[in-house]
XYZ file of C-alpha atoms in Angstrom:
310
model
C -12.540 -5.934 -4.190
C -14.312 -7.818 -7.318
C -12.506 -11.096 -7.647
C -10.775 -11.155 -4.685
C -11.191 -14.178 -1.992
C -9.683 -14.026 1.085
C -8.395 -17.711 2.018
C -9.586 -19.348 4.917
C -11.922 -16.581 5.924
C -14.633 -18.323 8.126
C -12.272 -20.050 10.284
C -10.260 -17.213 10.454
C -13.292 -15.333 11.593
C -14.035 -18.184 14.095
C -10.180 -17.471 15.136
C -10.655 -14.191 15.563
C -13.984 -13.855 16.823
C -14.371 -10.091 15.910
C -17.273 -8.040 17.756
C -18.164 -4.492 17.923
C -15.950 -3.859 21.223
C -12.954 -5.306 19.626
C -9.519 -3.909 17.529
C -7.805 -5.725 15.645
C -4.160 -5.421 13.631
C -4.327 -6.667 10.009
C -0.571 -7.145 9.135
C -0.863 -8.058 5.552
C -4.441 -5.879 4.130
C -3.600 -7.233 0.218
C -6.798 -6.317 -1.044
C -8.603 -5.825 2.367
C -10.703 -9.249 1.927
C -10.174 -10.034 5.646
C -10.257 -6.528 7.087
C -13.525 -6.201 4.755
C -14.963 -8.791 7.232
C -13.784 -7.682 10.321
C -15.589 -4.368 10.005
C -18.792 -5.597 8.809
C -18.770 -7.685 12.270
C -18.650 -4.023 13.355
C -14.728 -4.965 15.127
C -12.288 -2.105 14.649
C -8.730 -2.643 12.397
C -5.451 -1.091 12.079
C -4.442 -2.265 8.585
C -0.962 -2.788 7.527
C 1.039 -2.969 3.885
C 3.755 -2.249 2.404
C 2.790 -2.457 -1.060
C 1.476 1.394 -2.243
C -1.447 -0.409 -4.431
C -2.857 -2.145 -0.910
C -2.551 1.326 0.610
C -4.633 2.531 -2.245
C -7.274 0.056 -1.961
C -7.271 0.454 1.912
C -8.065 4.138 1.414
C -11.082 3.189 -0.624
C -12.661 1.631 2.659
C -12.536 4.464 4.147
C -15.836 6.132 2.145
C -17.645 2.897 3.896
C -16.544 3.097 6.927
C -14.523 5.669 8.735
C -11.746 6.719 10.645
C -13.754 5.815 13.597
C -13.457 1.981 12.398
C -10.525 2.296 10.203
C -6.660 3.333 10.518
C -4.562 2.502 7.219
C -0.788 2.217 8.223
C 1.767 2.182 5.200
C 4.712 -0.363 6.729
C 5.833 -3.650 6.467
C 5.039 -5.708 9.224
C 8.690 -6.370 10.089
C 7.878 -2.813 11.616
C 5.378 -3.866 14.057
C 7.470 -2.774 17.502
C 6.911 0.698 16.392
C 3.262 0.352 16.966
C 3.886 -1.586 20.274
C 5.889 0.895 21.533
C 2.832 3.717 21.254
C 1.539 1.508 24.165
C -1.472 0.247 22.241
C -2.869 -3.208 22.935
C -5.029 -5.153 20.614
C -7.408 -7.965 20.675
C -6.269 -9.793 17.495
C -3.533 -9.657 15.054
C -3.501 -11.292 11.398
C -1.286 -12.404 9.160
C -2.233 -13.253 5.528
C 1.855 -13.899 4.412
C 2.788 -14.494 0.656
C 1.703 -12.987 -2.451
C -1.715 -11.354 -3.153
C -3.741 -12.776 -5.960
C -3.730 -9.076 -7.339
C 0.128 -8.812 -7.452
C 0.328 -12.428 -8.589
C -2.074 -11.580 -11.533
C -0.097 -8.226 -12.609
C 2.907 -8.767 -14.949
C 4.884 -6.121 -14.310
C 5.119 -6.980 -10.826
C 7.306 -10.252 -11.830
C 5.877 -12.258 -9.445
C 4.835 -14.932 -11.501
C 5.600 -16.659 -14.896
C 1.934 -17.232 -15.797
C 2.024 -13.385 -17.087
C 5.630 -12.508 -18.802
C 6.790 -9.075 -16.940
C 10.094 -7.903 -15.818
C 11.879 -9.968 -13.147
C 11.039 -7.735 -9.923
C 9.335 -9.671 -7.679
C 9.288 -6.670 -4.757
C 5.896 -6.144 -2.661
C 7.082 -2.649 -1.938
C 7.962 -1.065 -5.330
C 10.396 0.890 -3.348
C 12.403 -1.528 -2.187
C 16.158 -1.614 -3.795
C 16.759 -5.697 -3.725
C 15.041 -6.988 -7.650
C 14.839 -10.422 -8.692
C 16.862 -8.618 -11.749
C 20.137 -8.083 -9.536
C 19.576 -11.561 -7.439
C 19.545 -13.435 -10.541
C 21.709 -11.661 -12.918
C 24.444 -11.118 -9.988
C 24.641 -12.953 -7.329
C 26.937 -16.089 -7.102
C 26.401 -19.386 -8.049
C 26.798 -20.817 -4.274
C 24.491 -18.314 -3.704
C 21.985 -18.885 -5.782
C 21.921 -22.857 -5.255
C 21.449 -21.811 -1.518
C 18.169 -19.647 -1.958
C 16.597 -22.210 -4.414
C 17.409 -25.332 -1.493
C 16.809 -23.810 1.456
C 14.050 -21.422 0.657
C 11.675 -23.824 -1.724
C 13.840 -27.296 -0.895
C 14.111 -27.532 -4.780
C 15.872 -30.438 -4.699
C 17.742 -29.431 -8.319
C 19.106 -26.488 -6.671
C 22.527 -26.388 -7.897
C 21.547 -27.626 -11.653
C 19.345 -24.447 -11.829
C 21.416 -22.309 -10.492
C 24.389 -23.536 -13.059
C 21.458 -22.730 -15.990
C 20.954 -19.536 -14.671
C 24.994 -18.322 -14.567
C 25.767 -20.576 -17.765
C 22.978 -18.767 -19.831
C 23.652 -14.787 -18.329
C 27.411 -15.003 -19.481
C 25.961 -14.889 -22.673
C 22.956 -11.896 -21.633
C 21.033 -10.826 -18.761
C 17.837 -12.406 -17.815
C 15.254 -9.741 -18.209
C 11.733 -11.339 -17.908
C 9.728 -13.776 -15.539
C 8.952 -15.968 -18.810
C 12.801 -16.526 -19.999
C 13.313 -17.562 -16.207
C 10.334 -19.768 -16.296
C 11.591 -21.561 -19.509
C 15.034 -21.894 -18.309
C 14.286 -23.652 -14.719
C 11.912 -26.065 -16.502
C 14.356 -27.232 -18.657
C 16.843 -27.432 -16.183
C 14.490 -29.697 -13.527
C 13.494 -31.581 -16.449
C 9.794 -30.290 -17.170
C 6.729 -31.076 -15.002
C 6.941 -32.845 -12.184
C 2.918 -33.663 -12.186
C 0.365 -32.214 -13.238
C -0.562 -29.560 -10.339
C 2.631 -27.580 -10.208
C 4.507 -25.463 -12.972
C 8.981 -26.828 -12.642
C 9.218 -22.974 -11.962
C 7.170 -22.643 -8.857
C 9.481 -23.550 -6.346
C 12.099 -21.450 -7.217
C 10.130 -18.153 -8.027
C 8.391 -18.542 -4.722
C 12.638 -18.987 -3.400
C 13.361 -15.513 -4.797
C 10.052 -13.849 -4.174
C 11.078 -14.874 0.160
C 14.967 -13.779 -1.110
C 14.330 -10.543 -2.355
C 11.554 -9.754 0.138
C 12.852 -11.407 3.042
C 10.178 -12.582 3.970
C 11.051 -15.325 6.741
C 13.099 -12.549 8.194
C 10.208 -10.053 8.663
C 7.885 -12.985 10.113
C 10.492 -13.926 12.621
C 10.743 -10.431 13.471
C 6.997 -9.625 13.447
C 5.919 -12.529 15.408
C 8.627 -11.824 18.361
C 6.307 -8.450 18.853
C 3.213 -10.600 19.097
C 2.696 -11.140 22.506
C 3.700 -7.317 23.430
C 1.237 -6.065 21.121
C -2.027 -8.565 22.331
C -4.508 -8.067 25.733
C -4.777 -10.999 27.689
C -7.926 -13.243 26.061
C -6.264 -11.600 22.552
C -5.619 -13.984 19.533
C -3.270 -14.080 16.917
C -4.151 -15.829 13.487
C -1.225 -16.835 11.006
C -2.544 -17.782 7.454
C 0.825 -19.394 5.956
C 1.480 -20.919 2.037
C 4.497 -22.653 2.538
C 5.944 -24.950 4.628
C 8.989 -23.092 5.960
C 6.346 -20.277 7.087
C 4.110 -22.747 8.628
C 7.506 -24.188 10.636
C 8.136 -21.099 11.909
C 4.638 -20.337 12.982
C 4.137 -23.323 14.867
C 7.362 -23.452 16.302
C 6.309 -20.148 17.742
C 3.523 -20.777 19.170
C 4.870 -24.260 20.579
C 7.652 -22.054 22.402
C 5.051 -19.745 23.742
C 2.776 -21.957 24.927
C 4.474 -24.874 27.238
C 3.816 -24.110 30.848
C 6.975 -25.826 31.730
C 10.596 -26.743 30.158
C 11.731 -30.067 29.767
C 15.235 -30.613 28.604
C 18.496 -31.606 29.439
C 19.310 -30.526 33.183
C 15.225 -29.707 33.658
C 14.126 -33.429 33.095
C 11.532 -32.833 36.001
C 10.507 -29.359 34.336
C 11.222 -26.015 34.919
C 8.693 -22.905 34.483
C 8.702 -21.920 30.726
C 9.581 -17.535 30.524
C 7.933 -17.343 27.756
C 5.096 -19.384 27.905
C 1.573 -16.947 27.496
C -0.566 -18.589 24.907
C -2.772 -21.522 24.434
C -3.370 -23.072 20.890
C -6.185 -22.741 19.395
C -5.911 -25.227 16.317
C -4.827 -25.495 12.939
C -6.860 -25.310 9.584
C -6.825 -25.781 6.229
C -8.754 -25.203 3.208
C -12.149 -27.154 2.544
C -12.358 -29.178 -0.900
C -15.390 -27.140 -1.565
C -12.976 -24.064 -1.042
C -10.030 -25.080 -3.268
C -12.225 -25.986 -6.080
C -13.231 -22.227 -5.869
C -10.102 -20.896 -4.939
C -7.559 -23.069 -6.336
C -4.545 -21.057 -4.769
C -5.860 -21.796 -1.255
C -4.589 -25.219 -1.754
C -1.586 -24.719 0.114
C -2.825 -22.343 2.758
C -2.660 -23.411 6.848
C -4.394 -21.042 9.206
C -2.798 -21.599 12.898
C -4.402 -19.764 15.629
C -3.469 -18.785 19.424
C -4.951 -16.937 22.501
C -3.192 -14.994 24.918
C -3.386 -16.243 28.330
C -1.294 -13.835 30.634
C 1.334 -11.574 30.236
C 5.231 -13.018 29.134
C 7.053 -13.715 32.553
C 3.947 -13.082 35.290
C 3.431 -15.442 37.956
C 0.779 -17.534 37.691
């Protein structure tokens, strides 16, 4: 797609290492800037997405290159055990998680309050949870919660006060009225880099999408869903993704236990990958690309199968 630029796409290719006898899930398409690459390397991808625009790009590959190469998948990747159970096993999986540049950059999505647009904020249109009905109606506790725990805004309660304070009076309808209200409750910019707001739009994009509760969900299916020698790549924006992530993969791939009754170790039930390293973007990439600034790319193999001997 014109415009687009898939973060971290070299060393995610060097993570992957896509040839012409492999397949490979693509959990999060966006606008296909990864998948675009794994298919010129001549690999074969199931791509994922919720979001009916993705699906509509996707569908444009397919003049290019073919069902053959090619399987588009409408679903969010919370999904994934339905494609595990059809008894299919992969050599990769990726996850590109967040926000597309193409949803960020279209205002009446709501994702972002560089483009005023209603407050939606949902990656599948279809979806009934808004950013309208989480800020307009939930509860103040409730709100202060999402906005700590979800971007670590440290502010949380003051914005969540401004938020109920000014809706008594009317509802808050657009991404740029939200915008103009957290600033002035945090107090304006914090440096120069990062917009007040950003914290606690990313907080209600991961509410009303919940998205830490489709990655825990989607990376449990993981190892089900890889061959032995496959790799999974995670591409994260935000710390509490990138947690999560490597926690994963640190549970997954310790041979042996050590804790509390197991001080001399005990064989791990879950252990079946070995880590492959972590990345992030180059200087010469951010200066391109400046919303790669935040992205980590952490990578693992599969070594045997959960629970076999060794």
């Amino acid at each position: 797609m014109p415009g687009h630029q898939p973060v971290l796409l070299q060393e995610t290719l060097e993570a992957l290492a896509p040839n012409t006898s492999k397949c490979f899930i693509d959990a999060t398409f966006g606008r296909g800037g990864h998948t675009r690459a794994l298919l010129d390397a001549g690999a074969r991808v199931v791509a994922l997405d919720q979001d009916p625009e993705a699906i509509k790009v996707a569908e444009q590959f397919m003049g290019q290159w073919g069902a053959n190469q090619l399987r588009i998948v409408s679903m969010n990747f919370r999904d994934l055990q339905g494609i595990a159970d059809q008894g299919e096993r992969f050599d990769g999986i990726l996850f590109d998680l967040g926000v597309s540049s193409p949803q960020l950059d279209q205002g009446e999505r709501g994702f972002s309050f560089m483009h005023d647009g209603p407050l939606d904020m949902r990656m599948n249109p279809e979806s009934p949870l808004t950013a309208h009905e989480v800020v307009n109606t939930w509860d103040e506790s409730e709100l202060a919660c999402i906005f700590f725990e979800y971007c670590e805004e440290r502010r949380s309660r003051r914005v969540a006060s401004a938020v109920v304070k000014a809706r008594k009076k009317e509802p808050l309808e657009t991404t740029t009225e939200l915008a103009e209200l957290i600033s002035a409750a945090v107090g304006g910019r914090r440096n120069h880099k990062i917009h007040p707001a950003t914290k606690c739009f990313q907080a209600l994009r991961i509410c009303v999408n919940d998205e830490l509760g489709s990655l825990d969900q989607a990376l449990s299916v993981v190892p089900s869903l890889l061959k032995v020698g496959g790799r999974m790549a995670v591409i994260s924006f935000h710390a509490l993704e990138d947690r999560r992530v490597k926690r994963f993969i640190e549970k997954h791939s310790q041979e042996e236990i050590r804790e509390g009754s197991y001080a001399f170790g005990r064989p791990n039930p879950d252990y079946c990958f070995k880590k492959l390293g972590r990345w992030k973007p180059s200087d010469a990439e951010i200066e391109v690309n400046i919303r790669s600034r935040s992205a980590r790319l952490r990578a693992a193999e599969k070594v045997k199968e959960v629970g076999d001997g060794e």
